[in-house]
Amino acid sequence: MKTHYYRATFTLLIFLISFNVQAQKKSLMEEEKTYLKKFIYPLKSVEPGYPETSDLNVFDKLIGDSKIVALGEVSHGSSEIYKMKDRLVRYLVPNKNFSIFSLEASMPESYMMNEYTMSGKGDPKAFLDEMGFWTWQTEEMLSIINWIKKYNETSSHQVQFTGFDMLFTNGATEEIKKICTANNFSQNDAAQISEIFAQSNGKSKKTDITGSQKETLNTLLENLKVSSQKIKDEKERNWFLQNLRIIEQNIDKSAMKRDLYMAQNIEWIISQNPDFRMIISAHNGHINSYKGKMGEYLKRDLKNDYVTFGFAFYSGNYTAFDRKSKTTGPFPAQTAYEGTAEYLLNSLDIPIFILDLKSLKKENNEAARWITRDEIKFRRAGSTVVPEEFQKTNIAADFDYLIFIKESTHSRLLIK
């Protein structure tokens, strides 16, 4: 019995060691590089104003007739990633009839920006500030916004600027008050909601609602839902109810539920725009198909109408918040090292490219097992500085395509 036990244990140990070595692939052989390049589309530039767009024609094939293209980001603070998104917006809107740009930012505050992009009303920097998070208060985001505004000035094909997050409640309560006034409703319920959130630090992402306050809020929200029945304009009524829903989501939000609620908010935007084609801009960690993430819910409901492009870079720096120094600014990124996906992709010596993970996964060739089936270390940086940026990820399971950029520089914060 002991002999069988030791043999089984030894076999399992050898398997685990070989699996670990395989998962931590350190380099690509020439034949592996040759095979991988069959699924690569080089891109000429990340610059939004790059005069030639022939390299972007491949998006016609990759996207097809899909209704939503989700553009990720491995960091909220990479200038090159946002420039690439800007370049893609400028291509997809006029060439593929995309009509909505939707950002991982608070929903009501983002819709305020729509006033600027549609009619030129207001100050875009002020609207970005209202969104409450430094990640969007950058020159790169302002460039996307100003291009959409300029496009809307001369085109009959209008592009909406929207958002789908629920981290803040100020914008929602202000919209509710505004609609109450327009319809001669009492503002008492909305004012009480504002007061409760003000007491509970409602201006920050962290909202500490007591059980008693939650009961009061639910009562006030139900009162306002009853009042909504008197709003004659259907579009205004739907927007009123959606702002109530943003508050409900904020009260109930958590790390997992946030992704569910963002997916629900995107589906609300879709319900209001039946002839839509939408570009989503959010972190890789939200657009992906991992269980419980926003992308999983959208993929489940929209199937082939939802296409994802993850982003990666090899080295450089990015803008982030440092918890130790309590400052936001440029910080060096970890250069991708042996055993990371970015290290292997960089060895192809192509500075910017799209990797077709969908086709690669379909072929299921052993030469690409490290990215199609195995978990491999892949950069995950958000809005804050972290001690270790690389975590094991099944990249091909998460995204349809991956856009690789060799060098990242920090996004440029707008000066207030």
Coordinates of C-alpha atoms in Angstrom, one line a residue:
M1 CA 0.0 0.0 0.0
K2 CA 2.8 2.4 0.9
T3 CA 4.5 1.7 -2.4
H4 CA 1.4 2.7 -4.4
Y5 CA 1.0 5.7 -2.2
Y6 CA 4.6 6.9 -2.8
R7 CA 4.3 6.2 -6.5
A8 CA 1.1 8.2 -6.8
T9 CA 2.5 11.1 -4.8
F10 CA 5.7 11.1 -6.9
T11 CA 3.6 11.1 -10.1
L12 CA 1.5 14.0 -8.9
L13 CA 4.6 16.0 -7.8
I14 CA 6.2 15.5 -11.3
F15 CA 3.0 16.6 -12.9
L16 CA 2.7 19.7 -10.8
I17 CA 6.4 20.6 -11.4
S18 CA 6.0 20.2 -15.2
F19 CA 2.8 22.1 -15.2
N20 CA 4.4 25.0 -13.3
V21 CA 7.4 25.1 -15.7
Q22 CA 5.0 25.1 -18.7
A23 CA 2.9 27.9 -17.2
Q24 CA 6.0 30.0 -16.6
K25 CA 7.2 30.0 -20.1
K26 CA 10.4 32.0 -20.4
S27 CA 10.9 32.4 -24.1
L28 CA 9.5 31.7 -27.6
M29 CA 11.2 29.5 -30.1
E30 CA 11.5 30.7 -33.6
E31 CA 8.8 28.3 -34.9
E32 CA 6.5 29.6 -32.1
K33 CA 7.1 33.2 -33.1
T34 CA 6.4 32.3 -36.8
Y35 CA 3.2 30.6 -35.8
L36 CA 2.0 33.5 -33.6
K37 CA 2.7 36.1 -36.2
K38 CA 0.0 34.5 -38.4
F39 CA -2.5 35.9 -35.9
I40 CA -0.9 39.4 -35.5
Y41 CA -1.9 42.6 -37.2
P42 CA 0.7 45.3 -36.8
L43 CA -0.5 48.9 -36.2
K44 CA 1.4 51.9 -37.4
S45 CA 0.8 54.4 -34.6
V46 CA -1.2 55.2 -31.4
E47 CA -1.4 58.8 -32.4
P48 CA -5.1 59.9 -32.9
G49 CA -4.2 62.3 -35.7
Y50 CA -2.0 59.8 -37.6
P51 CA -2.9 60.6 -41.3
E52 CA -3.2 57.0 -42.6
T53 CA -5.8 54.6 -41.4
S54 CA -5.2 51.6 -43.7
D55 CA -3.8 49.6 -40.7
L56 CA -7.2 50.0 -39.0
N57 CA -9.1 48.4 -41.8
V58 CA -8.6 45.0 -40.1
F59 CA -11.1 46.1 -37.4
D60 CA -13.8 45.8 -40.1
K61 CA -13.1 42.0 -40.1
L62 CA -12.5 41.6 -36.4
I63 CA -15.6 43.5 -35.3
G64 CA -17.9 42.5 -38.1
D65 CA -21.5 43.5 -37.2
S66 CA -21.1 43.4 -33.5
K67 CA -23.0 46.1 -31.6
I68 CA -20.5 46.7 -28.8
V69 CA -16.8 47.0 -28.9
A70 CA -15.2 47.1 -25.5
L71 CA -11.8 48.7 -25.3
G72 CA -9.9 47.8 -22.1
E73 CA -6.9 49.3 -20.4
V74 CA -4.3 47.6 -18.2
S75 CA -3.8 50.9 -16.4
H76 CA -6.1 53.9 -16.0
G77 CA -3.1 56.2 -16.5
S78 CA -1.4 55.1 -19.7
S79 CA -1.2 57.9 -22.3
E80 CA -0.6 55.5 -25.2
I81 CA -3.6 53.3 -24.4
Y82 CA -5.9 56.3 -24.4
K83 CA -4.4 57.7 -27.6
M84 CA -5.0 54.3 -29.2
K85 CA -8.6 54.4 -28.0
D86 CA -8.9 58.0 -29.4
R87 CA -7.6 56.8 -32.8
L88 CA -10.1 53.9 -32.8
V89 CA -13.0 56.2 -31.9
R90 CA -12.0 58.4 -34.9
Y91 CA -12.0 55.4 -37.1
L92 CA -15.1 53.4 -35.8
V93 CA -17.5 56.4 -35.6
P94 CA -17.4 57.5 -39.3
N95 CA -16.5 54.2 -40.9
K96 CA -18.6 51.7 -38.8
N97 CA -21.5 53.9 -37.7
F98 CA -20.8 53.7 -33.9
S99 CA -23.1 56.2 -32.2
I100 CA -22.4 55.9 -28.5
F101 CA -19.2 56.3 -26.5
S102 CA -19.6 55.0 -22.9
L103 CA -17.0 55.4 -20.2
E104 CA -16.4 53.6 -16.9
A105 CA -17.5 56.8 -15.0
S106 CA -20.5 57.8 -13.0
M107 CA -23.6 57.7 -15.2
P108 CA -25.4 61.0 -14.5
E109 CA -22.2 63.0 -14.5
S110 CA -21.2 61.5 -17.8
Y111 CA -24.5 62.4 -19.3
M112 CA -23.8 66.0 -18.4
M113 CA -20.8 65.8 -20.7
N114 CA -23.2 64.8 -23.4
E115 CA -24.6 68.3 -23.3
Y116 CA -21.2 69.5 -24.3
T117 CA -20.5 67.0 -27.1
M118 CA -24.0 67.3 -28.6
S119 CA -24.6 71.1 -28.3
G120 CA -21.3 72.7 -27.1
K121 CA -23.0 73.8 -23.8
G122 CA -20.8 74.0 -20.7
D123 CA -17.1 73.5 -19.9
P124 CA -15.8 70.0 -20.6
K125 CA -13.1 70.3 -17.9
A126 CA -15.7 71.2 -15.4
F127 CA -17.8 68.1 -16.4
L128 CA -14.7 65.9 -16.1
D129 CA -14.1 67.3 -12.6
E130 CA -17.8 66.5 -11.8
M131 CA -17.1 62.9 -12.7
G132 CA -15.2 62.8 -9.4
F133 CA -12.1 60.7 -10.3
W134 CA -8.7 61.9 -11.6
T135 CA -8.5 59.1 -14.2
W136 CA -10.7 60.9 -16.6
Q137 CA -9.3 64.4 -15.9
T138 CA -6.6 64.0 -18.5
E139 CA -5.6 65.6 -21.8
E140 CA -6.1 62.3 -23.5
M141 CA -9.7 62.0 -22.4
L142 CA -10.4 65.7 -23.3
S143 CA -9.0 64.9 -26.8
I144 CA -11.6 62.2 -27.3
I145 CA -14.4 64.5 -26.0
N146 CA -13.4 67.4 -28.2
W147 CA -13.2 65.1 -31.3
I148 CA -16.7 63.8 -30.6
K149 CA -18.0 67.4 -30.2
K150 CA -16.3 68.5 -33.5
Y151 CA -17.7 65.5 -35.3
N152 CA -21.2 66.2 -34.0
E153 CA -21.0 69.8 -35.3
T154 CA -20.7 68.7 -38.9
S155 CA -22.3 65.2 -39.1
S156 CA -25.9 64.1 -39.2
H157 CA -24.8 60.9 -37.6
Q158 CA -24.6 62.1 -33.9
V159 CA -22.5 60.4 -31.2
Q160 CA -23.6 60.3 -27.6
F161 CA -21.2 60.5 -24.7
T162 CA -22.4 58.3 -21.8
G163 CA -21.2 56.5 -18.7
F164 CA -22.3 53.4 -16.8
D165 CA -20.8 53.5 -13.2
M166 CA -22.6 54.2 -9.9
L167 CA -19.8 55.1 -7.6
F168 CA -21.3 58.5 -6.7
T169 CA -24.8 59.8 -6.0
N170 CA -24.5 63.6 -6.3
G171 CA -25.2 63.7 -10.0
A172 CA -28.2 61.3 -9.6
T173 CA -29.8 63.4 -6.8
E174 CA -29.3 66.6 -8.8
E175 CA -31.0 65.1 -11.9
I176 CA -33.9 63.9 -9.7
K177 CA -34.3 67.4 -8.2
K178 CA -34.2 69.0 -11.7
I179 CA -36.9 66.7 -13.1
C180 CA -39.0 67.2 -9.9
T181 CA -38.9 70.9 -10.5
A182 CA -39.7 70.6 -14.2
N183 CA -42.8 68.6 -13.3
N184 CA -43.9 70.6 -10.3
F185 CA -43.2 67.8 -7.8
S186 CA -42.1 68.4 -4.2
Q187 CA -38.3 68.2 -3.8
N188 CA -38.6 67.1 -0.2
D189 CA -37.9 63.4 -0.8
A190 CA -34.9 64.2 -3.1
A191 CA -33.6 66.7 -0.6
Q192 CA -33.7 64.1 2.2
I193 CA -31.8 61.7 0.0
S194 CA -29.1 64.3 -0.6
E195 CA -28.9 65.0 3.2
I196 CA -28.4 61.3 4.1
F197 CA -25.6 60.9 1.6
A198 CA -24.0 64.1 2.7
Q199 CA -24.0 62.7 6.3
S200 CA -22.6 59.4 5.0
N201 CA -19.7 60.8 2.9
G202 CA -21.7 60.5 -0.3
K203 CA -19.2 62.5 -2.2
S204 CA -16.6 59.8 -2.0
K205 CA -16.6 56.3 -3.4
K206 CA -17.1 54.9 0.1
T207 CA -20.6 55.4 1.4
D208 CA -21.3 54.2 4.9
I209 CA -25.1 53.8 5.1
T210 CA -26.6 52.6 8.4
G211 CA -29.4 50.1 8.5
S212 CA -31.8 52.8 9.6
Q213 CA -30.7 55.2 6.8
K214 CA -31.1 52.5 4.2
E215 CA -34.7 51.9 5.3
T216 CA -35.4 55.6 5.0
L217 CA -33.7 55.8 1.6
N218 CA -35.8 52.9 0.3
T219 CA -39.0 54.6 1.5
L220 CA -38.0 57.9 -0.2
L221 CA -37.0 56.1 -3.4
E222 CA -40.3 54.3 -3.5
N223 CA -42.1 57.6 -3.0
L224 CA -40.3 59.1 -6.0
K225 CA -41.1 56.0 -8.1
V226 CA -44.8 56.7 -7.5
S227 CA -44.3 60.3 -8.5
S228 CA -42.6 59.2 -11.7
Q229 CA -45.9 57.9 -13.0
K230 CA -47.0 61.5 -13.4
I231 CA -44.1 62.4 -15.8
K232 CA -45.7 62.5 -19.2
D233 CA -42.5 62.5 -21.4
E234 CA -41.4 58.9 -21.6
K235 CA -37.7 59.7 -22.2
E236 CA -37.7 62.0 -19.1
R237 CA -39.5 59.4 -17.0
N238 CA -37.1 56.7 -18.0
W239 CA -34.1 58.9 -17.1
F240 CA -35.7 59.8 -13.8
L241 CA -36.2 56.1 -12.9
Q242 CA -32.6 55.3 -14.0
N243 CA -31.2 57.9 -11.6
L244 CA -33.3 56.4 -8.8
R245 CA -31.7 53.1 -9.8
I246 CA -28.2 54.5 -9.6
I247 CA -28.9 55.5 -6.0
E248 CA -30.2 52.0 -5.3
Q249 CA -27.1 50.5 -6.8
N250 CA -24.8 52.8 -4.9
I251 CA -26.4 51.7 -1.6
D252 CA -26.0 48.1 -2.5
K253 CA -22.6 48.2 -4.3
S254 CA -19.7 45.9 -3.6
A255 CA -16.7 44.8 -5.6
M256 CA -18.7 42.0 -7.3
K257 CA -22.0 43.8 -7.5
R258 CA -20.4 46.9 -9.1
D259 CA -19.7 44.8 -12.2
L260 CA -23.2 43.5 -12.3
Y261 CA -24.7 47.0 -12.0
M262 CA -22.4 48.4 -14.6
A263 CA -23.6 45.7 -17.0
Q264 CA -27.2 46.5 -16.2
N265 CA -26.6 50.2 -16.8
I266 CA -25.1 49.5 -20.2
E267 CA -28.1 47.4 -21.0
W268 CA -30.3 50.3 -20.0
I269 CA -28.4 52.6 -22.4
I270 CA -29.0 49.9 -25.1
S271 CA -32.8 49.9 -24.3
Q272 CA -33.0 53.6 -24.9
N273 CA -31.1 53.4 -28.2
P274 CA -32.5 50.5 -30.3
D275 CA -30.3 51.3 -33.4
F276 CA -27.1 51.6 -31.3
R277 CA -23.5 50.7 -31.9
M278 CA -21.4 51.4 -28.8
I279 CA -17.8 51.8 -27.9
I280 CA -17.1 51.0 -24.2
S281 CA -14.0 52.2 -22.5
A282 CA -13.2 50.5 -19.2
H283 CA -10.4 48.6 -17.4
N284 CA -9.4 45.2 -18.6
G285 CA -10.7 43.9 -15.3
H286 CA -14.2 44.9 -16.1
I287 CA -14.6 44.2 -19.8
N288 CA -13.2 40.7 -19.6
S289 CA -15.2 37.4 -19.4
Y290 CA -14.0 36.3 -16.0
K291 CA -16.8 35.1 -13.7
G292 CA -18.7 37.9 -12.0
K293 CA -17.1 40.6 -14.2
M294 CA -19.1 43.1 -16.3
G295 CA -17.9 41.4 -19.5
E296 CA -19.3 38.0 -18.4
Y297 CA -22.8 39.4 -18.0
L298 CA -22.7 41.3 -21.3
K299 CA -21.2 38.3 -23.2
R300 CA -24.0 36.1 -21.7
D301 CA -26.7 38.5 -22.8
L302 CA -25.3 39.9 -26.1
K303 CA -23.2 36.9 -27.2
N304 CA -21.4 37.8 -30.5
D305 CA -22.7 41.4 -30.3
Y306 CA -20.1 42.0 -27.6
V307 CA -16.4 42.0 -28.7
T308 CA -13.5 42.7 -26.4
F309 CA -10.0 44.2 -26.9
G310 CA -7.7 43.9 -23.9
F311 CA -4.7 46.1 -23.7
A312 CA -1.1 45.4 -22.6
F313 CA 2.3 47.2 -22.6
Y314 CA 5.8 46.0 -22.0
S315 CA 7.5 48.8 -20.1
G316 CA 7.5 52.6 -19.3
N317 CA 5.4 54.5 -16.8
Y318 CA 1.8 55.5 -16.0
T319 CA -0.1 57.9 -13.9
A320 CA -1.4 56.5 -10.6
F321 CA -2.3 57.3 -7.0
D322 CA 0.4 56.4 -4.4
R323 CA -1.2 55.5 -1.1
K324 CA 2.1 56.0 0.8
S325 CA 2.8 59.6 -0.4
K326 CA -0.9 60.4 -1.0
T327 CA 0.0 61.8 -4.4
T328 CA -1.2 61.3 -8.0
G329 CA 1.4 61.4 -10.7
P330 CA 3.8 59.5 -12.9
F331 CA 5.2 56.3 -11.6
P332 CA 7.5 53.8 -13.2
A333 CA 5.9 50.6 -14.4
Q334 CA 7.5 47.2 -13.8
T335 CA 9.3 46.2 -17.0
A336 CA 7.8 42.8 -18.1
Y337 CA 10.1 40.0 -17.0
E338 CA 10.7 36.4 -17.9
G339 CA 7.5 34.4 -17.3
T340 CA 5.1 37.2 -18.2
A341 CA 3.0 37.4 -21.4
E342 CA 4.3 40.9 -22.2
Y343 CA 7.9 39.7 -22.1
L344 CA 7.1 37.0 -24.7
L345 CA 5.0 39.3 -26.9
N346 CA 7.8 41.9 -26.8
S347 CA 10.2 39.3 -28.2
L348 CA 8.3 39.4 -31.5
D349 CA 9.9 42.9 -32.1
I350 CA 6.6 44.5 -33.3
P351 CA 6.1 47.7 -31.3
I352 CA 2.3 47.9 -31.7
F353 CA -0.1 45.2 -32.8
I354 CA -3.4 43.3 -32.4
L355 CA -3.3 39.7 -31.5
D356 CA -6.3 37.7 -32.7
L357 CA -6.9 35.5 -29.6
K358 CA -10.2 34.3 -30.9
S359 CA -8.7 32.6 -33.9
L360 CA -5.7 31.5 -32.0
K361 CA -7.9 29.8 -29.4
K362 CA -10.0 28.2 -32.2
E363 CA -6.9 26.5 -33.7
N364 CA -5.9 25.2 -30.3
N365 CA -2.3 24.6 -31.4
E366 CA 0.3 23.6 -28.8
A367 CA 2.7 26.3 -30.1
A368 CA 0.4 28.9 -28.4
R369 CA -0.8 26.9 -25.4
W370 CA 0.9 29.4 -23.1
I371 CA -1.6 32.1 -24.1
T372 CA -4.7 30.1 -25.2
R373 CA -5.0 27.5 -22.4
D374 CA -2.4 28.1 -19.6
E375 CA -2.5 30.8 -17.0
I376 CA 0.5 33.2 -17.4
K377 CA 1.5 36.3 -15.5
F378 CA -0.1 39.4 -17.1
R379 CA 0.0 43.0 -16.0
R380 CA -2.9 44.3 -13.9
A381 CA -2.5 47.9 -12.7
G382 CA -5.5 50.1 -12.0
S383 CA -5.5 53.6 -10.6
T384 CA -3.1 53.0 -7.7
V385 CA 0.5 51.9 -7.3
V386 CA 0.9 48.2 -6.5
P387 CA 4.0 46.3 -5.4
E388 CA 3.5 43.5 -7.9
E389 CA 1.8 44.4 -11.2
F390 CA 1.7 40.9 -12.7
Q391 CA -0.8 38.2 -11.8
K392 CA -1.6 34.8 -13.4
T393 CA -4.3 35.2 -16.0
N394 CA -5.9 33.1 -18.8
I395 CA -5.7 35.8 -21.4
A396 CA -7.5 34.1 -24.3
A397 CA -10.4 33.2 -21.9
D398 CA -10.7 36.9 -20.9
F399 CA -10.5 38.7 -24.3
D400 CA -11.3 38.2 -28.0
Y401 CA -8.3 40.3 -29.0
L402 CA -5.3 41.9 -27.4
I403 CA -3.7 45.2 -28.3
F404 CA 0.0 45.3 -27.4
I405 CA 2.0 48.5 -27.1
K406 CA 5.7 48.3 -26.3
E407 CA 6.1 51.5 -24.4
S408 CA 3.7 53.4 -22.1
T409 CA 4.1 57.0 -20.8
H410 CA 2.0 58.6 -18.2
S411 CA -1.4 60.2 -19.0
R412 CA -1.3 64.0 -18.7
L413 CA -3.5 65.4 -15.9
L414 CA -5.4 68.5 -16.6
I415 CA -4.3 71.5 -14.5
K416 CA -7.2 72.8 -12.4

